[in-house]
């Protein structure tokens, strides 16, 4: 039974939202950030990059977090941001050149996270958890929602479609050719129906935002311990999420690029691979896998198809069925010597939404010696692994949609 609450969002006025909202800070290059800060006084990047006001770009740690809070207050004082008067759910639709996403922005419960109503599919780094917890403690807001997914629900879908027929509160385009819409659901009957429908949802799955959700839970726990009047209903007991039906979640694969062959020649590598794979040399033909347990490899100027020899591999559980796990346990760790796939310097990951040609170009450049590609994980595989209490290897999934910051802001 999921607790999904409406909230009073702080958000930009209709005339400024296209200028205010931004992609995640980490996506921009330094040059792009500089240009936006120089020429757009309304971009939320001014809040996230508070030292710009004083021509100081290297503000870090708690000092930066406190300045972020101050820049945020200035946006409110200048009425760039205003808070809604009534609690609401927010229907957000993002239309890209290739996809159409439509879900609900709401407040979700840290209690659900602890009780595993909200489930994660990858481990988090303690250092990042604590850093972001400190950020949240000093700033007091969520500006970028956690992406959660749930089984398609006819009640929720029908209410969303009803609002999509109305004029949107926001409608704007961005330079990446995406179109954005936002509708506000504050009608008491509709709010009640949505909350009730989510109570019938047994599990919400974190698709993106593991560190944000974990850090929100850490902060809530610490604030509760220091609040003698804690009730569990305080705003810090919730975090902002974007809830998307699982049929709309898009999962892409990460290609793997390896900088050396661990002392092997290309011929010796092929002989080592022969233990677990039937190997076909495809020459210059671009090969992309079309089935599970098939892999593409680019080595020494040629493509290879690697087909797992199932008789030589031990399938023990649902995690062992995962292609990213198979590649790690049969190739990356035992043959190429990569033990820590999250932090090893000799491996680089790149999300693949194109034709797979980068498998060739990055190796031909001389930066890497070999590359590997595979089919993307599907949502059912993700759910099966999570429901079994297992964690997926790092960089198994590249999930869309990627969400903008400051469309709605949740204060606590």
PDB file of C-alpha atoms in Angstrom, residues 11-300:
ATOM      1  CA  UNK A  11       7.173  26.703  -8.742  1.00  0.00           C
ATOM      2  CA  UNK A  12       7.917  29.340 -11.333  1.00  0.00           C
ATOM      3  CA  UNK A  13       5.290  31.692 -12.669  1.00  0.00           C
ATOM      4  CA  UNK A  14       3.836  30.661 -16.002  1.00  0.00           C
ATOM      5  CA  UNK A  15       5.679  33.373 -17.950  1.00  0.00           C
ATOM      6  CA  UNK A  16       9.112  32.366 -16.606  1.00  0.00           C
ATOM      7  CA  UNK A  17       9.048  28.572 -16.274  1.00  0.00           C
ATOM      8  CA  UNK A  18      10.812  27.952 -19.604  1.00  0.00           C
ATOM      9  CA  UNK A  19      13.654  30.183 -18.427  1.00  0.00           C
ATOM     10  CA  UNK A  20      13.784  28.807 -14.877  1.00  0.00           C
ATOM     11  CA  UNK A  21      13.683  25.024 -15.255  1.00  0.00           C
ATOM     12  CA  UNK A  22      16.922  23.319 -16.190  1.00  0.00           C
ATOM     13  CA  UNK A  23      18.399  19.929 -16.856  1.00  0.00           C
ATOM     14  CA  UNK A  24      20.253  18.242 -14.037  1.00  0.00           C
ATOM     15  CA  UNK A  25      23.365  20.280 -13.210  1.00  0.00           C
ATOM     16  CA  UNK A  26      25.674  17.343 -13.983  1.00  0.00           C
ATOM     17  CA  UNK A  27      24.517  17.110 -17.610  1.00  0.00           C
ATOM     18  CA  UNK A  28      25.846  20.517 -18.669  1.00  0.00           C
ATOM     19  CA  UNK A  29      29.419  21.200 -19.713  1.00  0.00           C
ATOM     20  CA  UNK A  30      31.235  24.049 -17.914  1.00  0.00           C
ATOM     21  CA  UNK A  31      30.887  26.175 -21.066  1.00  0.00           C
ATOM     22  CA  UNK A  32      27.133  25.573 -21.215  1.00  0.00           C
ATOM     23  CA  UNK A  33      26.709  26.445 -17.548  1.00  0.00           C
ATOM     24  CA  UNK A  34      28.721  29.621 -18.020  1.00  0.00           C
ATOM     25  CA  UNK A  35      26.615  30.729 -20.980  1.00  0.00           C
ATOM     26  CA  UNK A  36      23.345  30.121 -19.162  1.00  0.00           C
ATOM     27  CA  UNK A  37      24.524  31.958 -16.061  1.00  0.00           C
ATOM     28  CA  UNK A  38      25.791  34.873 -18.160  1.00  0.00           C
ATOM     29  CA  UNK A  39      22.692  35.360 -20.281  1.00  0.00           C
ATOM     30  CA  UNK A  40      19.718  34.001 -18.312  1.00  0.00           C
ATOM     31  CA  UNK A  41      19.052  35.662 -14.936  1.00  0.00           C
ATOM     32  CA  UNK A  42      16.142  33.286 -14.255  1.00  0.00           C
ATOM     33  CA  UNK A  43      17.797  29.905 -14.742  1.00  0.00           C
ATOM     34  CA  UNK A  44      17.704  27.647 -11.686  1.00  0.00           C
ATOM     35  CA  UNK A  45      21.424  27.132 -12.265  1.00  0.00           C
ATOM     36  CA  UNK A  46      21.906  30.415 -10.379  1.00  0.00           C
ATOM     37  CA  UNK A  47      20.518  28.652  -7.318  1.00  0.00           C
ATOM     38  CA  UNK A  48      22.626  25.522  -7.798  1.00  0.00           C
ATOM     39  CA  UNK A  49      25.752  27.560  -8.647  1.00  0.00           C
ATOM     40  CA  UNK A  50      25.457  30.291  -5.997  1.00  0.00           C
ATOM     41  CA  UNK A  51      29.054  31.494  -6.112  1.00  0.00           C
ATOM     42  CA  UNK A  52      28.466  33.007  -9.560  1.00  0.00           C
ATOM     43  CA  UNK A  53      26.902  36.050  -7.906  1.00  0.00           C
ATOM     44  CA  UNK A  54      30.271  36.839  -6.333  1.00  0.00           C
ATOM     45  CA  UNK A  55      32.391  35.762  -9.333  1.00  0.00           C
ATOM     46  CA  UNK A  56      33.553  32.765  -7.319  1.00  0.00           C
ATOM     47  CA  UNK A  57      33.070  29.367  -8.939  1.00  0.00           C
ATOM     48  CA  UNK A  58      34.902  27.144  -6.453  1.00  0.00           C
ATOM     49  CA  UNK A  59      32.518  27.381  -3.492  1.00  0.00           C
ATOM     50  CA  UNK A  60      32.144  23.885  -2.037  1.00  0.00           C
ATOM     51  CA  UNK A  61      30.782  21.945   0.905  1.00  0.00           C
ATOM     52  CA  UNK A  62      28.487  23.362   3.531  1.00  0.00           C
ATOM     53  CA  UNK A  63      29.265  26.944   2.519  1.00  0.00           C
ATOM     54  CA  UNK A  64      27.912  26.220  -0.951  1.00  0.00           C
ATOM     55  CA  UNK A  65      24.832  24.484   0.432  1.00  0.00           C
ATOM     56  CA  UNK A  66      23.950  27.501   2.585  1.00  0.00           C
ATOM     57  CA  UNK A  67      24.431  29.831  -0.376  1.00  0.00           C
ATOM     58  CA  UNK A  68      22.148  27.586  -2.458  1.00  0.00           C
ATOM     59  CA  UNK A  69      19.486  28.138   0.195  1.00  0.00           C
ATOM     60  CA  UNK A  70      20.048  31.905   0.042  1.00  0.00           C
ATOM     61  CA  UNK A  71      19.799  32.058  -3.762  1.00  0.00           C
ATOM     62  CA  UNK A  72      16.595  30.021  -3.510  1.00  0.00           C
ATOM     63  CA  UNK A  73      15.159  32.523  -1.024  1.00  0.00           C
ATOM     64  CA  UNK A  74      16.051  35.344  -3.416  1.00  0.00           C
ATOM     65  CA  UNK A  75      14.099  33.660  -6.219  1.00  0.00           C
ATOM     66  CA  UNK A  76      11.098  33.525  -3.881  1.00  0.00           C
ATOM     67  CA  UNK A  77      11.571  37.104  -2.691  1.00  0.00           C
ATOM     68  CA  UNK A  78      11.711  38.291  -6.310  1.00  0.00           C
ATOM     69  CA  UNK A  79       8.524  36.308  -7.028  1.00  0.00           C
ATOM     70  CA  UNK A  80      10.177  34.129  -9.619  1.00  0.00           C
ATOM     71  CA  UNK A  81       8.865  31.296  -7.435  1.00  0.00           C
ATOM     72  CA  UNK A  82       5.469  31.177  -5.762  1.00  0.00           C
ATOM     73  CA  UNK A  83       3.891  28.466  -3.640  1.00  0.00           C
ATOM     74  CA  UNK A  84       0.541  26.927  -4.494  1.00  0.00           C
ATOM     75  CA  UNK A  85      -2.193  27.573  -1.946  1.00  0.00           C
ATOM     76  CA  UNK A  86      -3.707  24.089  -2.015  1.00  0.00           C
ATOM     77  CA  UNK A  87      -2.063  20.647  -1.991  1.00  0.00           C
ATOM     78  CA  UNK A  88      -2.010  19.181  -5.478  1.00  0.00           C
ATOM     79  CA  UNK A  89      -0.745  16.417  -7.680  1.00  0.00           C
ATOM     80  CA  UNK A  90       1.079  17.596 -10.797  1.00  0.00           C
ATOM     81  CA  UNK A  91       0.690  15.817 -14.119  1.00  0.00           C
ATOM     82  CA  UNK A  92       3.907  16.268 -16.080  1.00  0.00           C
ATOM     83  CA  UNK A  93       4.209  15.264 -19.729  1.00  0.00           C
ATOM     84  CA  UNK A  94       7.462  15.289 -21.664  1.00  0.00           C
ATOM     85  CA  UNK A  95       7.370  14.729 -25.408  1.00  0.00           C
ATOM     86  CA  UNK A  96      10.722  14.090 -27.074  1.00  0.00           C
ATOM     87  CA  UNK A  97      11.401  13.499 -30.782  1.00  0.00           C
ATOM     88  CA  UNK A  98      11.174   9.748 -30.068  1.00  0.00           C
ATOM     89  CA  UNK A  99       9.142   9.245 -26.880  1.00  0.00           C
ATOM     90  CA  UNK A 100       6.139  10.441 -24.903  1.00  0.00           C
ATOM     91  CA  UNK A 101       6.179  10.291 -21.094  1.00  0.00           C
ATOM     92  CA  UNK A 102       3.337  11.297 -18.789  1.00  0.00           C
ATOM     93  CA  UNK A 103       3.270  10.767 -15.031  1.00  0.00           C
ATOM     94  CA  UNK A 104       2.431  12.382 -11.704  1.00  0.00           C
ATOM     95  CA  UNK A 105       4.684  14.469  -9.457  1.00  0.00           C
ATOM     96  CA  UNK A 106       3.846  13.851  -5.797  1.00  0.00           C
ATOM     97  CA  UNK A 107       5.305  13.400  -2.313  1.00  0.00           C
ATOM     98  CA  UNK A 108       6.281   9.830  -1.427  1.00  0.00           C
ATOM     99  CA  UNK A 109       6.962   8.357   1.981  1.00  0.00           C
ATOM    100  CA  UNK A 110      10.281   7.553   3.658  1.00  0.00           C
ATOM    101  CA  UNK A 111       8.335   4.993   5.690  1.00  0.00           C
ATOM    102  CA  UNK A 112       7.469   3.222   2.432  1.00  0.00           C
ATOM    103  CA  UNK A 113      11.177   3.203   1.592  1.00  0.00           C
ATOM    104  CA  UNK A 114      12.084   1.625   4.931  1.00  0.00           C
ATOM    105  CA  UNK A 115       9.240  -0.908   4.622  1.00  0.00           C
ATOM    106  CA  UNK A 116      10.291  -1.778   1.051  1.00  0.00           C
ATOM    107  CA  UNK A 117       7.069  -0.589  -0.509  1.00  0.00           C
ATOM    108  CA  UNK A 118       9.522   1.594  -2.418  1.00  0.00           C
ATOM    109  CA  UNK A 119      12.268  -0.713  -3.682  1.00  0.00           C
ATOM    110  CA  UNK A 120      15.699   0.049  -5.132  1.00  0.00           C
ATOM    111  CA  UNK A 121      17.609  -1.873  -7.798  1.00  0.00           C
ATOM    112  CA  UNK A 122      21.169  -0.703  -7.171  1.00  0.00           C
ATOM    113  CA  UNK A 123      23.425  -0.020  -4.209  1.00  0.00           C
ATOM    114  CA  UNK A 124      24.406   3.502  -3.229  1.00  0.00           C
ATOM    115  CA  UNK A 125      27.712   4.954  -2.053  1.00  0.00           C
ATOM    116  CA  UNK A 126      27.725   5.986   1.612  1.00  0.00           C
ATOM    117  CA  UNK A 127      29.902   9.029   0.914  1.00  0.00           C
ATOM    118  CA  UNK A 128      27.411  10.370  -1.630  1.00  0.00           C
ATOM    119  CA  UNK A 129      24.474   9.588   0.664  1.00  0.00           C
ATOM    120  CA  UNK A 130      25.959  11.678   3.472  1.00  0.00           C
ATOM    121  CA  UNK A 131      26.983  14.502   1.140  1.00  0.00           C
ATOM    122  CA  UNK A 132      23.495  14.812  -0.309  1.00  0.00           C
ATOM    123  CA  UNK A 133      21.888  14.479   3.126  1.00  0.00           C
ATOM    124  CA  UNK A 134      23.926  17.495   4.236  1.00  0.00           C
ATOM    125  CA  UNK A 135      22.834  19.325   1.083  1.00  0.00           C
ATOM    126  CA  UNK A 136      19.170  18.636   1.848  1.00  0.00           C
ATOM    127  CA  UNK A 137      19.571  19.650   5.499  1.00  0.00           C
ATOM    128  CA  UNK A 138      20.996  23.038   4.500  1.00  0.00           C
ATOM    129  CA  UNK A 139      18.757  23.804   1.522  1.00  0.00           C
ATOM    130  CA  UNK A 140      15.423  22.447   2.760  1.00  0.00           C
ATOM    131  CA  UNK A 141      13.999  21.481  -0.620  1.00  0.00           C
ATOM    132  CA  UNK A 142      13.818  18.869  -3.396  1.00  0.00           C
ATOM    133  CA  UNK A 143      14.083  20.403  -6.860  1.00  0.00           C
ATOM    134  CA  UNK A 144      14.564  17.223  -8.896  1.00  0.00           C
ATOM    135  CA  UNK A 145      12.164  14.329  -8.326  1.00  0.00           C
ATOM    136  CA  UNK A 146      13.087  10.698  -7.856  1.00  0.00           C
ATOM    137  CA  UNK A 147      11.795   8.623 -10.783  1.00  0.00           C
ATOM    138  CA  UNK A 148       9.492   5.851  -9.539  1.00  0.00           C
ATOM    139  CA  UNK A 149       7.578   3.370 -11.648  1.00  0.00           C
ATOM    140  CA  UNK A 150       4.509   1.261 -10.943  1.00  0.00           C
ATOM    141  CA  UNK A 151       2.174  -1.110 -12.836  1.00  0.00           C
ATOM    142  CA  UNK A 152      -0.185   0.745 -15.165  1.00  0.00           C
ATOM    143  CA  UNK A 153      -3.356   1.709 -13.294  1.00  0.00           C
ATOM    144  CA  UNK A 154      -6.637   2.407 -15.105  1.00  0.00           C
ATOM    145  CA  UNK A 155      -8.000   4.752 -12.416  1.00  0.00           C
ATOM    146  CA  UNK A 156      -4.901   6.941 -12.380  1.00  0.00           C
ATOM    147  CA  UNK A 157      -4.621   6.870 -16.174  1.00  0.00           C
ATOM    148  CA  UNK A 158      -8.233   8.003 -16.623  1.00  0.00           C
ATOM    149  CA  UNK A 159      -7.783  10.991 -14.303  1.00  0.00           C
ATOM    150  CA  UNK A 160      -4.548  11.971 -16.032  1.00  0.00           C
ATOM    151  CA  UNK A 161      -6.217  11.797 -19.453  1.00  0.00           C
ATOM    152  CA  UNK A 162      -9.077  13.969 -18.203  1.00  0.00           C
ATOM    153  CA  UNK A 163      -6.655  16.724 -17.258  1.00  0.00           C
ATOM    154  CA  UNK A 164      -4.708  16.411 -20.483  1.00  0.00           C
ATOM    155  CA  UNK A 165      -7.817  17.625 -22.295  1.00  0.00           C
ATOM    156  CA  UNK A 166      -7.648  20.916 -20.379  1.00  0.00           C
ATOM    157  CA  UNK A 167      -5.361  23.853 -20.918  1.00  0.00           C
ATOM    158  CA  UNK A 168      -2.010  23.101 -19.310  1.00  0.00           C
ATOM    159  CA  UNK A 169      -0.636  25.304 -16.555  1.00  0.00           C
ATOM    160  CA  UNK A 170       2.719  25.089 -18.341  1.00  0.00           C
ATOM    161  CA  UNK A 171       3.452  24.462 -22.007  1.00  0.00           C
ATOM    162  CA  UNK A 172       6.917  25.183 -23.335  1.00  0.00           C
ATOM    163  CA  UNK A 173       9.680  23.844 -25.552  1.00  0.00           C
ATOM    164  CA  UNK A 174      13.373  23.506 -24.805  1.00  0.00           C
ATOM    165  CA  UNK A 175      16.430  23.722 -27.036  1.00  0.00           C
ATOM    166  CA  UNK A 176      16.775  19.934 -27.166  1.00  0.00           C
ATOM    167  CA  UNK A 177      13.450  19.897 -29.076  1.00  0.00           C
ATOM    168  CA  UNK A 178      11.491  18.484 -26.138  1.00  0.00           C
ATOM    169  CA  UNK A 179       7.983  19.707 -25.352  1.00  0.00           C
ATOM    170  CA  UNK A 180       6.854  20.027 -21.725  1.00  0.00           C
ATOM    171  CA  UNK A 181       3.373  20.248 -20.182  1.00  0.00           C
ATOM    172  CA  UNK A 182       2.223  20.538 -16.564  1.00  0.00           C
ATOM    173  CA  UNK A 183      -1.330  20.283 -15.213  1.00  0.00           C
ATOM    174  CA  UNK A 184      -2.311  20.965 -11.579  1.00  0.00           C
ATOM    175  CA  UNK A 185      -4.749  18.554  -9.896  1.00  0.00           C
ATOM    176  CA  UNK A 186      -6.125  20.235  -6.770  1.00  0.00           C
ATOM    177  CA  UNK A 187      -9.788  19.196  -7.020  1.00  0.00           C
ATOM    178  CA  UNK A 188     -10.536  17.379  -3.757  1.00  0.00           C
ATOM    179  CA  UNK A 189     -12.399  14.483  -5.385  1.00  0.00           C
ATOM    180  CA  UNK A 190      -9.657  13.829  -7.946  1.00  0.00           C
ATOM    181  CA  UNK A 191      -6.957  14.154  -5.278  1.00  0.00           C
ATOM    182  CA  UNK A 192      -8.765  11.622  -3.108  1.00  0.00           C
ATOM    183  CA  UNK A 193      -9.182   9.176  -6.002  1.00  0.00           C
ATOM    184  CA  UNK A 194      -5.505   9.350  -6.922  1.00  0.00           C
ATOM    185  CA  UNK A 195      -4.388   8.825  -3.315  1.00  0.00           C
ATOM    186  CA  UNK A 196      -6.773   5.877  -2.986  1.00  0.00           C
ATOM    187  CA  UNK A 197      -5.580   4.335  -6.266  1.00  0.00           C
ATOM    188  CA  UNK A 198      -1.953   4.471  -5.145  1.00  0.00           C
ATOM    189  CA  UNK A 199      -2.908   2.754  -1.885  1.00  0.00           C
ATOM    190  CA  UNK A 200      -3.802  -0.237  -4.060  1.00  0.00           C
ATOM    191  CA  UNK A 201      -0.268  -0.273  -5.518  1.00  0.00           C
ATOM    192  CA  UNK A 202       1.836  -2.798  -3.616  1.00  0.00           C
ATOM    193  CA  UNK A 203       5.273  -1.723  -4.838  1.00  0.00           C
ATOM    194  CA  UNK A 204       6.927   1.354  -6.297  1.00  0.00           C
ATOM    195  CA  UNK A 205      10.270   0.749  -7.999  1.00  0.00           C
ATOM    196  CA  UNK A 206      13.050   3.344  -8.049  1.00  0.00           C
ATOM    197  CA  UNK A 207      14.036   3.774 -11.679  1.00  0.00           C
ATOM    198  CA  UNK A 208      16.387   6.731 -11.181  1.00  0.00           C
ATOM    199  CA  UNK A 209      17.433   8.740  -8.132  1.00  0.00           C
ATOM    200  CA  UNK A 210      18.734   6.140  -5.675  1.00  0.00           C
ATOM    201  CA  UNK A 211      21.032   8.547  -3.842  1.00  0.00           C
ATOM    202  CA  UNK A 212      18.360  11.256  -3.640  1.00  0.00           C
ATOM    203  CA  UNK A 213      15.845   8.877  -2.072  1.00  0.00           C
ATOM    204  CA  UNK A 214      18.333   7.282   0.336  1.00  0.00           C
ATOM    205  CA  UNK A 215      19.614  10.689   1.457  1.00  0.00           C
ATOM    206  CA  UNK A 216      16.062  11.918   2.042  1.00  0.00           C
ATOM    207  CA  UNK A 217      15.469   8.911   4.288  1.00  0.00           C
ATOM    208  CA  UNK A 218      18.677   9.535   6.248  1.00  0.00           C
ATOM    209  CA  UNK A 219      17.718  13.162   6.792  1.00  0.00           C
ATOM    210  CA  UNK A 220      14.190  12.234   7.893  1.00  0.00           C
ATOM    211  CA  UNK A 221      15.583   9.768  10.411  1.00  0.00           C
ATOM    212  CA  UNK A 222      17.970  12.345  11.881  1.00  0.00           C
ATOM    213  CA  UNK A 223      15.331  15.077  12.044  1.00  0.00           C
ATOM    214  CA  UNK A 224      12.867  12.704  13.692  1.00  0.00           C
ATOM    215  CA  UNK A 225      15.408  11.706  16.341  1.00  0.00           C
ATOM    216  CA  UNK A 226      15.954  15.383  17.189  1.00  0.00           C
ATOM    217  CA  UNK A 227      12.272  16.338  17.194  1.00  0.00           C
ATOM    218  CA  UNK A 228      10.576  15.452  20.508  1.00  0.00           C
ATOM    219  CA  UNK A 229       7.201  16.248  18.933  1.00  0.00           C
ATOM    220  CA  UNK A 230       7.746  14.055  15.865  1.00  0.00           C
ATOM    221  CA  UNK A 231       4.472  12.649  14.501  1.00  0.00           C
ATOM    222  CA  UNK A 232       5.480  11.115  11.166  1.00  0.00           C
ATOM    223  CA  UNK A 233       3.370  13.637   9.270  1.00  0.00           C
ATOM    224  CA  UNK A 234       6.028  16.334   8.983  1.00  0.00           C
ATOM    225  CA  UNK A 235       7.096  17.333   5.480  1.00  0.00           C
ATOM    226  CA  UNK A 236      10.568  15.871   6.035  1.00  0.00           C
ATOM    227  CA  UNK A 237       8.966  12.417   6.129  1.00  0.00           C
ATOM    228  CA  UNK A 238       8.365  12.642   2.384  1.00  0.00           C
ATOM    229  CA  UNK A 239      10.381  13.324  -0.748  1.00  0.00           C
ATOM    230  CA  UNK A 240       9.343  14.495  -4.208  1.00  0.00           C
ATOM    231  CA  UNK A 241       8.905  11.821  -6.859  1.00  0.00           C
ATOM    232  CA  UNK A 242       7.752  11.503 -10.443  1.00  0.00           C
ATOM    233  CA  UNK A 243       5.575   8.404 -10.701  1.00  0.00           C
ATOM    234  CA  UNK A 244       5.485   6.926 -14.185  1.00  0.00           C
ATOM    235  CA  UNK A 245       3.556   3.856 -15.405  1.00  0.00           C
ATOM    236  CA  UNK A 246       6.010   1.061 -16.138  1.00  0.00           C
ATOM    237  CA  UNK A 247       4.833   0.782 -19.763  1.00  0.00           C
ATOM    238  CA  UNK A 248       6.363   4.224 -20.393  1.00  0.00           C
ATOM    239  CA  UNK A 249       9.781   3.669 -18.811  1.00  0.00           C
ATOM    240  CA  UNK A 250      12.544   3.398 -21.406  1.00  0.00           C
ATOM    241  CA  UNK A 251      15.652   1.367 -20.590  1.00  0.00           C
ATOM    242  CA  UNK A 252      18.800   1.538 -22.698  1.00  0.00           C
ATOM    243  CA  UNK A 253      22.052  -0.359 -22.370  1.00  0.00           C
ATOM    244  CA  UNK A 254      25.495   0.818 -21.374  1.00  0.00           C
ATOM    245  CA  UNK A 255      28.366  -0.186 -23.650  1.00  0.00           C
ATOM    246  CA  UNK A 256      31.613  -1.211 -21.941  1.00  0.00           C
ATOM    247  CA  UNK A 257      34.993   0.121 -23.145  1.00  0.00           C
ATOM    248  CA  UNK A 258      38.186  -1.435 -21.770  1.00  0.00           C
ATOM    249  CA  UNK A 259      41.564   0.318 -21.874  1.00  0.00           C
ATOM    250  CA  UNK A 260      43.819  -2.764 -21.902  1.00  0.00           C
ATOM    251  CA  UNK A 261      43.639  -6.521 -22.410  1.00  0.00           C
ATOM    252  CA  UNK A 262      45.182  -7.415 -19.036  1.00  0.00           C
ATOM    253  CA  UNK A 263      48.441  -8.535 -20.666  1.00  0.00           C
ATOM    254  CA  UNK A 264      46.777 -10.672 -23.343  1.00  0.00           C
ATOM    255  CA  UNK A 265      47.149 -10.422 -27.106  1.00  0.00           C
ATOM    256  CA  UNK A 266      43.913 -10.179 -29.145  1.00  0.00           C
ATOM    257  CA  UNK A 267      44.358 -13.819 -30.152  1.00  0.00           C
ATOM    258  CA  UNK A 268      44.838 -14.922 -26.550  1.00  0.00           C
ATOM    259  CA  UNK A 269      41.726 -12.996 -25.496  1.00  0.00           C
ATOM    260  CA  UNK A 270      39.666 -14.805 -28.134  1.00  0.00           C
ATOM    261  CA  UNK A 271      40.955 -18.152 -26.900  1.00  0.00           C
ATOM    262  CA  UNK A 272      40.003 -17.264 -23.314  1.00  0.00           C
ATOM    263  CA  UNK A 273      36.514 -16.218 -24.432  1.00  0.00           C
ATOM    264  CA  UNK A 274      36.041 -19.531 -26.219  1.00  0.00           C
ATOM    265  CA  UNK A 275      35.403 -21.240 -22.869  1.00  0.00           C
ATOM    266  CA  UNK A 276      32.043 -19.543 -22.346  1.00  0.00           C
ATOM    267  CA  UNK A 277      31.132 -18.292 -25.820  1.00  0.00           C
ATOM    268  CA  UNK A 278      30.683 -19.473 -29.360  1.00  0.00           C
ATOM    269  CA  UNK A 279      32.488 -16.793 -31.364  1.00  0.00           C
ATOM    270  CA  UNK A 280      31.717 -15.535 -34.866  1.00  0.00           C
ATOM    271  CA  UNK A 281      34.005 -13.072 -36.634  1.00  0.00           C
ATOM    272  CA  UNK A 282      31.782 -10.490 -38.362  1.00  0.00           C
ATOM    273  CA  UNK A 283      34.683  -8.501 -39.822  1.00  0.00           C
ATOM    274  CA  UNK A 284      33.694  -4.906 -40.592  1.00  0.00           C
ATOM    275  CA  UNK A 285      29.983  -5.693 -40.326  1.00  0.00           C
ATOM    276  CA  UNK A 286      28.425  -3.733 -37.451  1.00  0.00           C
ATOM    277  CA  UNK A 287      26.927  -6.345 -35.146  1.00  0.00           C
ATOM    278  CA  UNK A 288      24.328  -5.622 -32.482  1.00  0.00           C
ATOM    279  CA  UNK A 289      22.806  -8.416 -30.371  1.00  0.00           C
ATOM    280  CA  UNK A 290      19.167  -9.282 -30.993  1.00  0.00           C
ATOM    281  CA  UNK A 291      18.715 -11.824 -28.185  1.00  0.00           C
ATOM    282  CA  UNK A 292      19.530 -12.208 -24.504  1.00  0.00           C
ATOM    283  CA  UNK A 293      22.884 -13.829 -23.743  1.00  0.00           C
ATOM    284  CA  UNK A 294      24.291 -12.598 -27.067  1.00  0.00           C
ATOM    285  CA  UNK A 295      27.040  -9.962 -26.952  1.00  0.00           C
ATOM    286  CA  UNK A 296      28.847  -7.790 -29.459  1.00  0.00           C
ATOM    287  CA  UNK A 297      32.585  -7.215 -29.201  1.00  0.00           C
ATOM    288  CA  UNK A 298      34.876  -4.953 -31.214  1.00  0.00           C
ATOM    289  CA  UNK A 299      38.529  -5.954 -31.082  1.00  0.00           C
ATOM    290  CA  UNK A 300      41.548  -5.176 -33.241  1.00  0.00           C
TER     291      UNK A 300
END
